[in-house]
Coordinates of C-alpha atoms in Angstrom, one line a residue:
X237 CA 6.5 -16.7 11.0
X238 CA 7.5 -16.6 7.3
X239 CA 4.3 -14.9 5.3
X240 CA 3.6 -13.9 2.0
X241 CA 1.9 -10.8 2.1
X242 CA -1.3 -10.8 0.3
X243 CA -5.1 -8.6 0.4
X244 CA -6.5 -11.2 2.2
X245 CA -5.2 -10.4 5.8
X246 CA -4.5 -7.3 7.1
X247 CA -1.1 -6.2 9.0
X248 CA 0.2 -3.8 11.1
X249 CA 2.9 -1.2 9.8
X250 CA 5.7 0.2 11.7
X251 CA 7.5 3.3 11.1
X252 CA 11.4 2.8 11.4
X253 CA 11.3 4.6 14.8
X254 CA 9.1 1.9 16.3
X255 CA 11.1 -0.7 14.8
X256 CA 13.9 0.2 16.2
X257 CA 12.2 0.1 19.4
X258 CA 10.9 -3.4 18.6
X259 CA 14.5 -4.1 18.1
X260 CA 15.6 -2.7 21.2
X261 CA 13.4 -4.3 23.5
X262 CA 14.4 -7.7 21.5
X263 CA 17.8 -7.2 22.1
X264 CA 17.1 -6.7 25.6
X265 CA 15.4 -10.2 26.2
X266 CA 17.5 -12.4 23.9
X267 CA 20.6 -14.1 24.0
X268 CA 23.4 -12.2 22.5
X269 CA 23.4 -11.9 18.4
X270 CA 19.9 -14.1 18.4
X271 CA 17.8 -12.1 15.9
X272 CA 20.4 -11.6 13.7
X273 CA 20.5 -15.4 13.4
X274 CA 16.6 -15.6 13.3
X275 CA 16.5 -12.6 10.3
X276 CA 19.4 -14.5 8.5
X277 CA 17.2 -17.5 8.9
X278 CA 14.2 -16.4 7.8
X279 CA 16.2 -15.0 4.5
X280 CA 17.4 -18.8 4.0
X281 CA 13.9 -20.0 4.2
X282 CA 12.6 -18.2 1.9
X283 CA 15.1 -18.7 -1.0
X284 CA 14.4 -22.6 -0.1
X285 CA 11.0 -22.0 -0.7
X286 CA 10.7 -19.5 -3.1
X287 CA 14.0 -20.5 -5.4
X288 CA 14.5 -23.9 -5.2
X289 CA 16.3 -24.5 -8.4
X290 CA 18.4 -21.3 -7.9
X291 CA 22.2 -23.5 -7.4
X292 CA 24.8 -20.3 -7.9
X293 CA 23.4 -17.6 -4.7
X294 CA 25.4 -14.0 -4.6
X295 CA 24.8 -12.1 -1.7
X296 CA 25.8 -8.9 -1.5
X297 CA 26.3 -7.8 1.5
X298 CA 26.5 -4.0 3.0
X299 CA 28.6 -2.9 5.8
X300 CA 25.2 -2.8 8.4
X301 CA 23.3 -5.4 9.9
X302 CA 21.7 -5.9 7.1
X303 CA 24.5 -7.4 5.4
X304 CA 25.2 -9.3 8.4
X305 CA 21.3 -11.0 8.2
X306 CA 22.5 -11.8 4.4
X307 CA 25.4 -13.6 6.0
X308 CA 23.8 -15.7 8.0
X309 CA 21.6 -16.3 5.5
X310 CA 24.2 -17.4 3.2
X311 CA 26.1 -20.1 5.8
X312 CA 22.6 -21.6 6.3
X313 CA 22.4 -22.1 2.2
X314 CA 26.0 -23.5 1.8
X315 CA 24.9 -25.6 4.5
X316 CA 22.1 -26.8 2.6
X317 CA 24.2 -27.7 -0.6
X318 CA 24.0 -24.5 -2.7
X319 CA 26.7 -23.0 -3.7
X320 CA 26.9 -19.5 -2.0
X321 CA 29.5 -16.8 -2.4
X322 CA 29.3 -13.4 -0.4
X323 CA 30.7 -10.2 -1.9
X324 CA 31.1 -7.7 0.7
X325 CA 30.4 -4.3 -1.2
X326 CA 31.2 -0.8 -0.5
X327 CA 34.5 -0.8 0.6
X328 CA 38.4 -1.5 -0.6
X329 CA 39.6 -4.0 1.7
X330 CA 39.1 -6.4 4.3
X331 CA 40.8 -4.2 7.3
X332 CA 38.2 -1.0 5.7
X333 CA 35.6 -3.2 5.5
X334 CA 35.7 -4.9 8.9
X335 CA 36.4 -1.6 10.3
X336 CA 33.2 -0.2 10.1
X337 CA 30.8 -2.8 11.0
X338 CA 28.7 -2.7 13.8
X339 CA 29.0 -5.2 16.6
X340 CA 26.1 -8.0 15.2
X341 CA 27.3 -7.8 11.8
X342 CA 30.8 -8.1 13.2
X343 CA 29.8 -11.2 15.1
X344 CA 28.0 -12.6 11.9
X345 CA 31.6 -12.0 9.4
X346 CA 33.7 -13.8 12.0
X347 CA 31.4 -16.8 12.2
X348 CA 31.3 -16.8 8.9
X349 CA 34.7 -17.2 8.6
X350 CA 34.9 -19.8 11.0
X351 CA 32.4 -21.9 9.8
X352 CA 34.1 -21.8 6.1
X353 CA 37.7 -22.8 7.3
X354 CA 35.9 -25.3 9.3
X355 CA 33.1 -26.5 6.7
X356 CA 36.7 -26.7 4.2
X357 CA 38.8 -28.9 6.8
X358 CA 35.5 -30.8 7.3
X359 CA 36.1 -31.9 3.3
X360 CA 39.6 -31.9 2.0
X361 CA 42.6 -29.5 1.8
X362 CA 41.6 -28.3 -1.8
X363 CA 38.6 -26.7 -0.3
X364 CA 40.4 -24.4 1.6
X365 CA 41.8 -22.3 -1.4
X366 CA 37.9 -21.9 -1.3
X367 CA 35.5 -19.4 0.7
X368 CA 32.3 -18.1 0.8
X369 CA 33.6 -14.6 1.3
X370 CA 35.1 -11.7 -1.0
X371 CA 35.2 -8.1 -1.3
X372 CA 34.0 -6.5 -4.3
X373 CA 36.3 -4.6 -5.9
X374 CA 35.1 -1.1 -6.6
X375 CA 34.3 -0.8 -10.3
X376 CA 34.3 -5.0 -10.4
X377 CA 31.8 -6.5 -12.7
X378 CA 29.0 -8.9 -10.4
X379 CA 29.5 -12.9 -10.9
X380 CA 26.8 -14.5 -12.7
X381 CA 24.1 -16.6 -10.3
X382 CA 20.8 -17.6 -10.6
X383 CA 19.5 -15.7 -7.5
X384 CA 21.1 -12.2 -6.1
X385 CA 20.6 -11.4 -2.0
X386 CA 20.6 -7.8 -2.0
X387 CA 21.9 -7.0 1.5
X388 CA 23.4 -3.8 0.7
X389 CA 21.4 -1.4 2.8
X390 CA 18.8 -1.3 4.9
X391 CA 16.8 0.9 7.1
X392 CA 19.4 2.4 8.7
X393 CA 19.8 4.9 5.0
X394 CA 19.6 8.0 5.5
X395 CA 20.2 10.0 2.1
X396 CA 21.5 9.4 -1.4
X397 CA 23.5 5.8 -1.9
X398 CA 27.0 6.0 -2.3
X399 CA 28.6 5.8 -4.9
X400 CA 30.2 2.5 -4.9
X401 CA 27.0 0.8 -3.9
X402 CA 25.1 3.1 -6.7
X403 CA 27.1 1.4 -9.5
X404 CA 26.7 -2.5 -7.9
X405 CA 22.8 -1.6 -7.8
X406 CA 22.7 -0.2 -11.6
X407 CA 24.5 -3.4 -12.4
X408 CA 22.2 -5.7 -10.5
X409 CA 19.0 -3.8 -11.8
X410 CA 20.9 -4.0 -15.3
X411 CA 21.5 -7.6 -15.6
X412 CA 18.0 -9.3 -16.1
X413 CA 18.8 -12.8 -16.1
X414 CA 18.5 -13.6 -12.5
X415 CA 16.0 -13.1 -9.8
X416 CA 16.8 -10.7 -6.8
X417 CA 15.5 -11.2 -3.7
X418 CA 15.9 -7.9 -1.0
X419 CA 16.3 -8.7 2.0
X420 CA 14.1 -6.0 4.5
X421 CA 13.6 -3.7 2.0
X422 CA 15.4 -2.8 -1.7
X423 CA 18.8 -1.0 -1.1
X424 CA 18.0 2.7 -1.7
X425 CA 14.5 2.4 -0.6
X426 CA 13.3 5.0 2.4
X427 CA 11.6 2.5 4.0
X428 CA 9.2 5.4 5.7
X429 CA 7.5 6.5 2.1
X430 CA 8.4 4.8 -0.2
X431 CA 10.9 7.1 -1.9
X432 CA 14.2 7.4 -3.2
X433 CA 17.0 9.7 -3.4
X434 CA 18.8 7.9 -6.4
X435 CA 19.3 4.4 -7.9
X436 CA 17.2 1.8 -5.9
X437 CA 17.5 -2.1 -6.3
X438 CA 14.5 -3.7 -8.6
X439 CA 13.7 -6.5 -6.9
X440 CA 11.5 -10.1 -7.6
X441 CA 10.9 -10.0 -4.0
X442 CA 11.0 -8.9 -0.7
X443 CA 11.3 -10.3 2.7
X444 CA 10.4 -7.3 5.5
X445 CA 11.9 -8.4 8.9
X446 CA 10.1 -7.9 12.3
X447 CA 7.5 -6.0 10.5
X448 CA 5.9 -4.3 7.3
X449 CA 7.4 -0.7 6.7
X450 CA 5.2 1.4 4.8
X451 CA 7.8 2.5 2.2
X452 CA 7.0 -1.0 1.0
X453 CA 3.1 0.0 0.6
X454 CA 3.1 3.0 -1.1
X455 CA 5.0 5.8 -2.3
X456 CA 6.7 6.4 -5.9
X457 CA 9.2 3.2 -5.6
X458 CA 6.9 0.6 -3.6
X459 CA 6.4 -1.1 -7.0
X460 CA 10.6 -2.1 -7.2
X461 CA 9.7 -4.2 -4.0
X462 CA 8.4 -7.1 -5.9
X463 CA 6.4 -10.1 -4.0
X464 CA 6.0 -9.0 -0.5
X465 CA 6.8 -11.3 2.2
X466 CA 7.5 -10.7 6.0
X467 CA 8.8 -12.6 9.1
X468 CA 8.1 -11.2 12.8
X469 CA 11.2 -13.2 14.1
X470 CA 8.6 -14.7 16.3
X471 CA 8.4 -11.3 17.9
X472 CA 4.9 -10.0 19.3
X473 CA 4.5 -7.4 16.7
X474 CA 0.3 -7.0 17.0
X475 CA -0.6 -3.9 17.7
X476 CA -2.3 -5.0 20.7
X477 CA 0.2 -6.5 22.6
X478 CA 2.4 -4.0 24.5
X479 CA 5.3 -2.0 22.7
X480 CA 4.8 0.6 20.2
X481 CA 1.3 1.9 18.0
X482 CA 1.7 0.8 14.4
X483 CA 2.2 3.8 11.9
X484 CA -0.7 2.4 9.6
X485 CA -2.8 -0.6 8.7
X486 CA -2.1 -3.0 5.6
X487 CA -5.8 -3.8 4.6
X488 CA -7.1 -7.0 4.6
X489 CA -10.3 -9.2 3.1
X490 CA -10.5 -9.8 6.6
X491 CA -11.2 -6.1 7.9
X492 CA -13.4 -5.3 4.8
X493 CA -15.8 -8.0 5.2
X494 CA -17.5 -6.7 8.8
X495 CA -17.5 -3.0 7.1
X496 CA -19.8 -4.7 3.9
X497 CA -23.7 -4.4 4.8
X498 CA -25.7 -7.0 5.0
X499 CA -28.6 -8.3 2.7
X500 CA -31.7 -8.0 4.7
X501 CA -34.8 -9.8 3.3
X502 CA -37.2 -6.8 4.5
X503 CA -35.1 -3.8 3.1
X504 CA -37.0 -1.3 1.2
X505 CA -35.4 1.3 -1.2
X506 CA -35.6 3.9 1.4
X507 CA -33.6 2.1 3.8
X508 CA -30.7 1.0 1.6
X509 CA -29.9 4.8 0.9
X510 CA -30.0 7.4 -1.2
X511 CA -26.9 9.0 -3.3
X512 CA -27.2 11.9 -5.2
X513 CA -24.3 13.0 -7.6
X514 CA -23.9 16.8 -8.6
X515 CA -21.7 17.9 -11.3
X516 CA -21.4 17.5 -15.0
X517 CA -20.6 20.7 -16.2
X518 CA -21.2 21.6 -20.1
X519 CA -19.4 18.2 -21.9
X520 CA -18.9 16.3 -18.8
X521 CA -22.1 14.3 -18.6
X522 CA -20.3 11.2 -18.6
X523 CA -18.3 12.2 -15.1
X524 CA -21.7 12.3 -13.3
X525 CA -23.6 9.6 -14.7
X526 CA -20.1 7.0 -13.9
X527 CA -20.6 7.9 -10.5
X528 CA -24.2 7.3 -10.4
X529 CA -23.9 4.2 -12.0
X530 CA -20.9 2.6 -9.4
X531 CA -23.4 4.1 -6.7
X532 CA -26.5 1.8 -7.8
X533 CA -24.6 -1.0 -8.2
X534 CA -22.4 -0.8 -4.9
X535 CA -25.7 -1.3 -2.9
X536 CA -27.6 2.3 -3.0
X537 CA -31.3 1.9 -2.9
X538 CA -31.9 5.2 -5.3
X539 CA -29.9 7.1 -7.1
X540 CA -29.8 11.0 -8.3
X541 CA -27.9 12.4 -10.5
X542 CA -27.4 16.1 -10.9
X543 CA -26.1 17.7 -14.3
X544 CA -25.1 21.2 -14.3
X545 CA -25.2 21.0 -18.2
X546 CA -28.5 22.6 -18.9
X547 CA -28.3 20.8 -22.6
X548 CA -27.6 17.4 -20.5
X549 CA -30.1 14.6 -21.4
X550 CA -32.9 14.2 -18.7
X551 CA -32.7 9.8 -19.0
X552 CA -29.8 8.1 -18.8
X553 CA -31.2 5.4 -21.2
X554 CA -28.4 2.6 -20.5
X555 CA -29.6 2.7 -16.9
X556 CA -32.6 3.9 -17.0
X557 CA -33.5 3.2 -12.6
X558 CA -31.2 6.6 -12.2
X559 CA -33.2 9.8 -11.6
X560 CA -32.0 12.7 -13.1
X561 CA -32.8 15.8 -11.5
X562 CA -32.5 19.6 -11.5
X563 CA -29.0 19.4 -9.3
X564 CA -30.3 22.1 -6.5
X565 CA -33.4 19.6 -6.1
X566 CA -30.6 17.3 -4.6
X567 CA -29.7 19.7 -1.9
X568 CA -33.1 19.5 -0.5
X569 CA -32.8 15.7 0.8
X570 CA -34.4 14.5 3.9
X571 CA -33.8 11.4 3.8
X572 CA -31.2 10.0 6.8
X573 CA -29.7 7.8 5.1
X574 CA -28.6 9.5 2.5
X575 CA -24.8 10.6 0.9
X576 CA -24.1 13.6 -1.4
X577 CA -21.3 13.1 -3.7
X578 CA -20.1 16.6 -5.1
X579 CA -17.2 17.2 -7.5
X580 CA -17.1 14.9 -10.7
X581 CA -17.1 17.3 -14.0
X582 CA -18.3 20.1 -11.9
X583 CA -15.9 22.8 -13.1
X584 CA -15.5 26.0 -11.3
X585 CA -18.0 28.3 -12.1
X586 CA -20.3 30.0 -9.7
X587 CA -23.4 27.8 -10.0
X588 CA -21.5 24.9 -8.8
X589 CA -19.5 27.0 -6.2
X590 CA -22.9 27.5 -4.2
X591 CA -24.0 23.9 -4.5
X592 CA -21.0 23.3 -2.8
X593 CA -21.5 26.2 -0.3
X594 CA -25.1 24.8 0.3
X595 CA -24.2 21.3 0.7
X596 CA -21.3 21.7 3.4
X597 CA -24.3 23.2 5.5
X598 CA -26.4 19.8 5.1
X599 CA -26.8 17.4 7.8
X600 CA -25.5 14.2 6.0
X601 CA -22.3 12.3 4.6
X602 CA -20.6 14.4 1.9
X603 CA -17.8 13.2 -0.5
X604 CA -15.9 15.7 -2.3
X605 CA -14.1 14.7 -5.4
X606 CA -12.6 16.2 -8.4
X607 CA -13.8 19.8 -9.1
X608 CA -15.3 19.9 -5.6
X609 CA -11.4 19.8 -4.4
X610 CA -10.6 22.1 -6.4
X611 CA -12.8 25.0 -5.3
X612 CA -11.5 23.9 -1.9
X613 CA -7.8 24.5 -3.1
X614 CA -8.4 27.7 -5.2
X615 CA -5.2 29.3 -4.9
X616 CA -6.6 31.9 -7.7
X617 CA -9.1 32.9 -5.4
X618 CA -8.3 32.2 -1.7
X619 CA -10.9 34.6 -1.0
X620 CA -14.0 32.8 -2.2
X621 CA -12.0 29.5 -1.2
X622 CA -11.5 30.4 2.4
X623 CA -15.2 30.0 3.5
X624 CA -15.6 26.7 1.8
X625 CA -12.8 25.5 4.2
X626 CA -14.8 27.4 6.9
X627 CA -17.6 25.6 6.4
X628 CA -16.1 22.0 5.9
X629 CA -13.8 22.4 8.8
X630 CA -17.2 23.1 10.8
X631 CA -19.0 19.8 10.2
X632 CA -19.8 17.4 12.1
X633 CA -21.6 14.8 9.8
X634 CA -18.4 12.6 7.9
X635 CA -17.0 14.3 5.0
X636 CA -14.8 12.1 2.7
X637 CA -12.1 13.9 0.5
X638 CA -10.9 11.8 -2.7
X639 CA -7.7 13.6 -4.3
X640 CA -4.5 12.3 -6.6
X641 CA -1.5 13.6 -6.2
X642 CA -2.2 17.2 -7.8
X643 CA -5.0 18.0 -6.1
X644 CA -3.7 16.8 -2.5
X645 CA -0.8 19.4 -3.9
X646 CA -3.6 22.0 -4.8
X647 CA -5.3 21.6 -0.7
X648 CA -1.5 21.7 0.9
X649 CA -0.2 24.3 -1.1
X650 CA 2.7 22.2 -2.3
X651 CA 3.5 19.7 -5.2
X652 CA 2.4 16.5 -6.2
X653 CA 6.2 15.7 -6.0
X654 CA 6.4 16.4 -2.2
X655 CA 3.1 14.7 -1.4
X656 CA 4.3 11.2 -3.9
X657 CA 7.8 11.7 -1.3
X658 CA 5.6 11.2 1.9
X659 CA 2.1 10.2 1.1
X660 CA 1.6 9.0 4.8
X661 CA 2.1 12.7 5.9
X662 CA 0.4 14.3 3.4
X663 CA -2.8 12.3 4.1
X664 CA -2.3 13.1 7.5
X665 CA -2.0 16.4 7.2
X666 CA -5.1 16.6 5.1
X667 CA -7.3 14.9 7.4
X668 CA -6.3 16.9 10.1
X669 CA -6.2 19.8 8.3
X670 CA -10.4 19.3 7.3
X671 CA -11.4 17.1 10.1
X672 CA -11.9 14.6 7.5
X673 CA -11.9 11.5 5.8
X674 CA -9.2 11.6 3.0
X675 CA -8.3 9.2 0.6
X676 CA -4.8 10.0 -1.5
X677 CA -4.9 7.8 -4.6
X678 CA -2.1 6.4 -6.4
X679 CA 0.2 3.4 -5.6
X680 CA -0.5 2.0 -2.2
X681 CA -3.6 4.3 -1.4
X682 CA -3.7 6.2 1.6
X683 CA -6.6 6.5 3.7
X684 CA -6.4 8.4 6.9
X685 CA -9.3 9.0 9.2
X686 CA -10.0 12.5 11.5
X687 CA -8.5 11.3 14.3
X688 CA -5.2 10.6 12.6
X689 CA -5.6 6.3 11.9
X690 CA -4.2 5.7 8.6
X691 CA -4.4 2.6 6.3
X692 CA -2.9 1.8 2.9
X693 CA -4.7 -0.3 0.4
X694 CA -2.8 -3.3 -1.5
X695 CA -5.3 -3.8 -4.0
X696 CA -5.5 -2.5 -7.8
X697 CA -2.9 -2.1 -10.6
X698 CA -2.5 -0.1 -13.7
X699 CA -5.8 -0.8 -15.1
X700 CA -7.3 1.8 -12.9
X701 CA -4.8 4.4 -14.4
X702 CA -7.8 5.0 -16.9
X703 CA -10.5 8.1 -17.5
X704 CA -13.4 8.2 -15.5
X705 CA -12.1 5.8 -12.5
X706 CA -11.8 8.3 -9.5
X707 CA -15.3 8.9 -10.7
X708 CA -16.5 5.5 -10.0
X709 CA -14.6 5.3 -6.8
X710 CA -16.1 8.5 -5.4
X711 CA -19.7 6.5 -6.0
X712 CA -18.8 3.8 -4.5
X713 CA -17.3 5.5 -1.9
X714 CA -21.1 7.6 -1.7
X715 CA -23.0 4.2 -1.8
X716 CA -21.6 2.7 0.9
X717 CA -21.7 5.3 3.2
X718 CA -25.6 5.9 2.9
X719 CA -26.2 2.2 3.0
X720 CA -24.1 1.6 6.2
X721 CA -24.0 5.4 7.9
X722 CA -19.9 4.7 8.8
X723 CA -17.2 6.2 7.5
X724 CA -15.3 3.6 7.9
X725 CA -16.9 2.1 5.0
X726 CA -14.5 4.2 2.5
X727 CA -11.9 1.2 3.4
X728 CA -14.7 -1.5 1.8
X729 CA -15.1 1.1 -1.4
X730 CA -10.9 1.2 -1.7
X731 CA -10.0 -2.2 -1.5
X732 CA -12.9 -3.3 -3.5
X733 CA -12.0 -0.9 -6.2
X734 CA -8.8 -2.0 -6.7
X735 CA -9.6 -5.6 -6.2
X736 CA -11.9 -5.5 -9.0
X737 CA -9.0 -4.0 -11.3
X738 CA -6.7 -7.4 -10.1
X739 CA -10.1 -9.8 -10.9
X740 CA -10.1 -8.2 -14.3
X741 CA -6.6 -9.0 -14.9
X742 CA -6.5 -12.8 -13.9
X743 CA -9.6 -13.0 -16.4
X744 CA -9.0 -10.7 -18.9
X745 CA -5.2 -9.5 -18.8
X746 CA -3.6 -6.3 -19.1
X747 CA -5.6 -4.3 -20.9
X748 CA -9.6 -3.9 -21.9
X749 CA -10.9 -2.1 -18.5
X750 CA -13.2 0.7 -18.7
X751 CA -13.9 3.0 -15.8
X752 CA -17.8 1.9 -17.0
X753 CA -17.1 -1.8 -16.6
X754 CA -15.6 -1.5 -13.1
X755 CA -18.9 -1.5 -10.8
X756 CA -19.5 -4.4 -12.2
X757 CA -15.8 -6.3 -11.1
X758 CA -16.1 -4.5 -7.8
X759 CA -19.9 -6.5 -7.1
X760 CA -17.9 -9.9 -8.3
X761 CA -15.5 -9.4 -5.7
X762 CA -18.1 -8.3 -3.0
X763 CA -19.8 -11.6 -3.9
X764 CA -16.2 -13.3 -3.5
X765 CA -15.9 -12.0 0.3
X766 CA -20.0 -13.3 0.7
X767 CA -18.3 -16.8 0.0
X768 CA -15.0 -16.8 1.0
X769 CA -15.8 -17.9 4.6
X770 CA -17.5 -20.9 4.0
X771 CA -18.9 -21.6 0.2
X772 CA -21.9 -20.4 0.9
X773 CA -23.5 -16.5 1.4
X774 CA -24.5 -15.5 4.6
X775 CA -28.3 -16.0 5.3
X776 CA -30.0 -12.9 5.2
X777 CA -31.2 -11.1 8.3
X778 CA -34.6 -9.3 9.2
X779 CA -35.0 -6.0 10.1
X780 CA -36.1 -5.8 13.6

């Protein structure tokens, strides 16, 4: 089924090995060439729906299957009455060209050809000076059309583009009067993280076949997919069904709703949770205090915040309902449901060192964020950081690590180059690594869970690329995990994060966010999940 791929419903994602094993086992129960005519198809749908006014369609078409889905695509448009022309790219001539094709592209160039002498006899012998086909000389500018197919490579690439296809990609990306529409994935894209090796096509959008890859999620060139759309080739693809685990989870409104707590009528403050927030070191007030704030208005009953800063005010008089306290007062919490959030401004110095020390010995949720990571991480002194990671390795309440790029780098002992070129590992690795929760931020974030699950999150944009952000995500993140007592309930904090930066947008534009105004966004688009389901909030329930 032909989808566009939004936040609203969640989807499985397959790494390219269980693709191809999807592939295989369709192969095996089809009729001969059948899901290259159902991908080629699906492609032809699309630029129905999607480009209706586009007349002039280039495809250009790799020597792979994927070009061969392109193909069929195109016969099915010339069909339709648009005028279609297929360059075949990457090689010299027709005898090199059809000399390295695999058998189902094969099959699709020869039908092709048939059909077009056929479709030219069918009109009159001046048509048949005419085909659909070419090869595209190497060096040969690209015809102009309103819509480009890129069917140039697909997930079959396993290193640097050529160098013939290279220069038709820097044309396509360069010419920027036409749309492009990738078919499966942009040419030059790893379609396993999201990376690239060298030029990759910039596309307006992209249809992913059989199922979602997660190169098309996240990783440092997910944003040159475009629009995201998928077909399953009417293929079981749920994870449930038998055939291969999905590599991750797309998240959906539809999983976050369930993790959201309910309103109920007979709460008191005790029972909604308390957060307390430790950090702030001298001139970083402000790190602790966002925090607190997203935590009070994500749903937390009460709300401590502790500033290292001895000179730090003792009322926060813009929200006056948090309690400021002497930061080692917070680590003496008996309250069950309750969540300690440890990191934002903290620096590195020793006072903060042993709050961190003590707090990795409590009994209750812990996120770690910021300067909390980094005394995890301290490469300077792997002596004092080794029983930190002792002591976080050894709990057994859930711990919930919040790093960018850098200081994922910092915890592996890498670069926040290698974690950007596989941020599926890399969260991976961290989880396991700290039997805990971790979220990677950045494009497409990456959530993995101790036991290995992983999910990528499709909401936010460039508005949270802003000071003091992380720090209200990390209080969310707190909030919900006192109110509810599951970890899972860092997904609900994630997505509504980064819906609340797509909200702002569609009201405000591109520009304007504050990390301060963000809480605020994220309740509106809690309140939008309350309603989506029916028009009307769910009626409260009583505490038994």
């Amino acid at each position: 089924m032909l989808k566009r791929l939004t936040s609203q419903h969640s989807e499985p994602i397959y790494s390219t090995q269980m693709l191809r094993e999807l592939e295989t086992a369709a192969v095996r129960a089809l009729p001969a060439h059948a899901l290259m005519q159902r991908a080629g198809t699906a492609v032809a749908r699309l630029v129905q729906a999607r480009f209706p006014h586009a007349r002039r369609i280039l495809v250009l078409a790799g020597a792979g299957n994927n070009g061969g889905d392109g193909l069929v695509a195109a016969t099915q448009l010339q069909r339709a009455g648009r005028n279609v022309c297929v360059l075949a790219c990457g090689a010299g001539s027709w005898p090199q060209w059809m000399g390295r094709l695999p058998p189902d592209a094969a099959w699709a160039w020869a039908w092709a050809w048939a059909w077009a002498w056929a479709w030219a006899w069918a009109w009159d012998a001046a048509q048949t000076a005419q085909t659909p086909c070419a090869v595209l000389a190497p060096g040969a500018p690209l015809p102009e059309a309103d819509l480009y197919v890129d069917a140039l490579l697909g997930i079959g690439l396993g290193g640097p583009v050529r160098e013939q296809t290279a220069a038709i990609i820097a044309q396509l990306n360069a010419q920027g009067r036409a749309p492009v529409l990738s078919v499966d994935l942009p040419s030059g894209l790893d379609a396993d993280t999201g990376d690239v090796a060298g030029p990759c096509v910039r596309a307006t959008a992209t249809l992913s076949l059989l199922g979602l890859k997660p190169g098309l999620c996240t990783g440092l060139a997910a944003a040159l997919c475009g629009t995201l759309w998928s077909d399953d080739l009417d293929l079981p693809t749920d994870p449930a069904a038998a055939g291969p685990r999905c590599e991750a989870g797309w998240l959906g409104a539809d999983q976050i709703r369930p993790l959201l707590p309910d309103l109920e009528r007979a709460a008191h403050k005790g029972q909604r949770g308390d957060v307390g927030v430790i950090g702030s070191a001298a001139g970083m007030a402000g790190a602790v205090l966002l925090a607190a704030h997203a935590a009070a208005r994500l749903g937390a009953g009460r709300v401590y915040a502790g500033l290292l800063d001895a000179r730090a005010p003792t009322v926060d008089c813009a929200a006056p309902d948090l309690m400021l306290r002497p930061p080692a007062s917070l680590l003496e919490t008996q309250n069950a449901h309750a969540c300690l959030l440890l990191g934002p401004g903290g620096g590195t110095e020793a006072p903060f060192r042993s709050h961190l020390a003590q707090a990795l010995t409590l009994p209750i949720p812990l996120v770690l964020d910021a300067d909390a990571l980094n005394l995890l991480a301290d490469s300077a002194d792997a002596d004092a950081a080794a029983p930190l990671q002792a002591l976080l390795r050894k709990r057994k309440q859930a711990t919930v690590l919040t790093p960018h790029p850098l200081e994922a780098a910092r915890l592996l002992g890498s670069s926040a180059r290698a974690v950007q070129a596989n941020r599926l590992l890399a969260a991976r690795t961290l989880a396991q690594r700290h039997a805990a929760w971790v979220v990677l931020k950045g494009q497409g974030t990456v959530i993995a869970s101790p036991q290995q699950q992983v999910w990528i999150n499709p909401t936010g944009n460039g508005l949270l690329a802003t000071a003091g952000s992380g720090d209200v995500l990390a209080g969310a993140i707190a909030a919900l995990l006192a109110v509810t007592g599951k970890p899972q309930s860092v997904l609900a904090a994630v997505w509504l994060h980064g819906c609340a930066a797509e909200r702002y947008a569609r009201c405000h534009g591109a520009s304007g966010l504050t990390a301060a105004d963000l809480p605020r966004w994220m309740t509106r688009c809690w309140a939008d999940l309350a309603t989506a389901d029916g028009g009307q909030a769910p009626q409260p329930a009583l505490l038994s």
